Amino acid sequence: MKAASASDARFLLASVGGGDYVAIELDPGGEERERVELAGSDLVDWVRGVEQSRSPRWVIRSARELYPRMLAAGVFLTRSHDLLLCHAILRDTDRVARPLAPSEDWLPREPDAGEPALFDLLARPSGDSVDDLLEQYREQCRVIAADKTGRLPLLCAAESAGGLIAEEMRAGGLPWDGEAHDRILVDVLGPRQPGGEQPARMAELAEKVRFHLGDPQLHLDSHVKLLRALHRVGVNVESTSQWELSDVTHPVIEPLLAYKKLSRLMSANGWAWLSEWVHAGRFRPVYIPGGVVTGRWASSGGGALQIPRILRPAVQADEGWMLVVADVAQLEPRMLAAMAGDKAMAEAARGRDLYAGVVASGAVATREEAKYAVLGAMYGATTGDSGRLVPRLRKVYPRAMRLVDDAARTGEDGGVVSTNLGRSSPRPDAAWQAAQSEASGADADPVEVKRARQSARERGRFTRNFVVQGTAAEWALIWLAEIRHRLRSLPEATTAAAASGPFARNAHLAFFLHDEVILHVPAESADAAAEAVRQAAAVATRRLFGEFPIDVPLDLQIVQTAEK
DNA sequence: CGCATATGCGCG
DNA sequence: AAAGCGCGCATATGCG
């Protein structure tokens, strides 16, 4: 593989307080070559110059803490090494004999509540200690270099790129049409009532529910009261959740389930959400790369990763711009097939629908069964429809099943499992281990034994899923990074500028959700951007699995609205 | 009153 | 308490 324009140049870049920065050029041995002190006002031009002439990797404490201010000032970083994100990986990885020493100093600090603005929350008022950064970076380089599999450099680079991308996506924002959102709400709930009162459709359903329950005063949002009222009319459910209610035949069920749907939309993504989270036509969630132990991203505020599909029509490109919407169907089982080197499963994964391939293999009769069987295999189902189907997969895909079964057994025994690139599961805590060894003693309390076995199996299901979910997260990270890389070489918009933000004339990533991306691109670049997304997916697959023949097909659309 | 926990449901 | 993974958020309720 050609190294493109990437260079070996490295600069440590630190915010030292008072809006000032220090940059240190590092030689290949990690030693200081030159130190430059920068006033905030010099930063933009200086970084831009170094980017153009040297194309370095910027060693930073954390993109989350540093990058928003830089983006606001128009500074883009092409490559980084994010010390906080990489610390978490290199502390836990089982790929080296001596991983990074854990340290509280290198954990992301939660922004304190009560501070005025996110900007200030993320800023470190006192600045970084340059010596501490340098020392930590050298330690991280030591761990990375000790990895015999040679995969940790890619993982750290991808994770760091994710750190930059998360901030760029927040800065760029997801184009969101508040009027379209409002129309959906009015359509589904009824017109907005003053003072946050229930809209008409909701109120009507609530009335029907109260009528059928014979209690005109009933407060439907209280599970306890609702459950009692249901029992009074002979609906003997154990909870008020919809999966249980939907099995019951009673006139109250239909309006109750409908009410719950509407109530959820109103409270989670109603007008209050709209006015809090959408400004100037953009939804700007806070993404937390590496926020999940498996390496998946989490989010904070705005429920970015839980936007209901019914609101997708509110995602609308600016005038003269388009959206490129792409997702992978069945990413996780594809990762499993490739990781395990399971040719039979890879064969089933050929083409767009892996589940159809599983049916064609003869393992199960219907697509629905294939889906439950495959999900059950990755999640560790043991009972029910799903659990009943899993053994059939063991016959047809022994290699893939052995991989997840081994991961589960390792987890049950208190061991550590790892993803394709070397992100490792956390060790069980001391209490867990104590409970396990206690339960294995001759005079163990049967109740404790049972509890210990159950928690061992829970951990087994976690590690079983960890290897698959975590490797899928790595594929997605590389996909993102490669998309971003390719978007940079697209021409600037000539016809229409986007509404706002640092990407007013540039195609940018606007949304990411585990196995799906939305790009916001000038209309004239839409085809090129779509091609970039496809190429990036192919590169991600090759980086992870080399020449192993695994299909990772994209559903990709160039659209004005993200409606589906 | 604030804070922690439980419930339920949205997303993958 | 979904038979089976990973999350975040709103709301109700219990505790101090």
PDB file of C-alpha atoms (C1' of nucleotides) in Angstrom, chain A residues 219 221-222 243 300-301 306 372 381-383 461-462 469, chain C residues 1-14:
ATOM      1  CA  HIS A 219     -52.333   9.151  35.301  1.00  0.00           C
ATOM      2  CA  ASP A 221     -47.367   7.991  32.863  1.00  0.00           C
ATOM      3  CA  SER A 222     -47.203   6.178  36.191  1.00  0.00           C
ATOM      4  CA  TRP A 243     -44.073  -6.485  24.132  1.00  0.00           C
ATOM      5  CA  SER A 300     -24.283  12.746  25.182  1.00  0.00           C
ATOM      6  CA  GLY A 301     -27.222  15.085  24.904  1.00  0.00           C
ATOM      7  CA  GLN A 306     -31.742   7.232  19.100  1.00  0.00           C
ATOM      8  CA  TYR A 372     -33.019 -15.005  14.770  1.00  0.00           C
ATOM      9  CA  ALA A 381     -29.293 -16.877  23.058  1.00  0.00           C
ATOM     10  CA  THR A 382     -29.872 -20.210  24.766  1.00  0.00           C
ATOM     11  CA  THR A 383     -33.633 -20.503  24.966  1.00  0.00           C
ATOM     12  CA  ARG A 461     -22.541 -13.262  26.565  1.00  0.00           C
ATOM     13  CA  PHE A 462     -20.768  -9.937  26.854  1.00  0.00           C
ATOM     14  CA  GLN A 469     -19.433  -5.661  17.945  1.00  0.00           C
TER      15      GLN A 469
ATOM     16  C1'  DA C   1     -37.933 -10.009  33.468  1.00  0.00           C
ATOM     17  C1'  DA C   2     -38.171 -10.703  26.533  1.00  0.00           C
ATOM     18  C1'  DA C   3     -35.254 -15.627  24.914  1.00  0.00           C
ATOM     19  C1'  DG C   4     -30.123 -12.341  23.717  1.00  0.00           C
ATOM     20  C1'  DC C   5     -25.482  -7.777  23.095  1.00  0.00           C
ATOM     21  C1'  DG C   6     -24.396  -2.470  23.393  1.00  0.00           C
ATOM     22  C1'  DC C   7     -26.160   2.301  24.518  1.00  0.00           C
ATOM     23  C1'  DG C   8     -29.036   7.406  26.317  1.00  0.00           C
ATOM     24  C1'  DC C   9     -32.958   9.757  27.869  1.00  0.00           C
ATOM     25  C1'  DA C  10     -37.558  10.962  30.056  1.00  0.00           C
ATOM     26  C1'  DT C  11     -40.416  10.093  33.733  1.00  0.00           C
ATOM     27  C1'  DA C  12     -41.910   8.331  38.118  1.00  0.00           C
ATOM     28  C1'  DT C  13     -40.760   7.076  42.528  1.00  0.00           C
ATOM     29  C1'  DG C  14     -38.126   6.178  46.804  1.00  0.00           C
TER      30       DG C  14
END
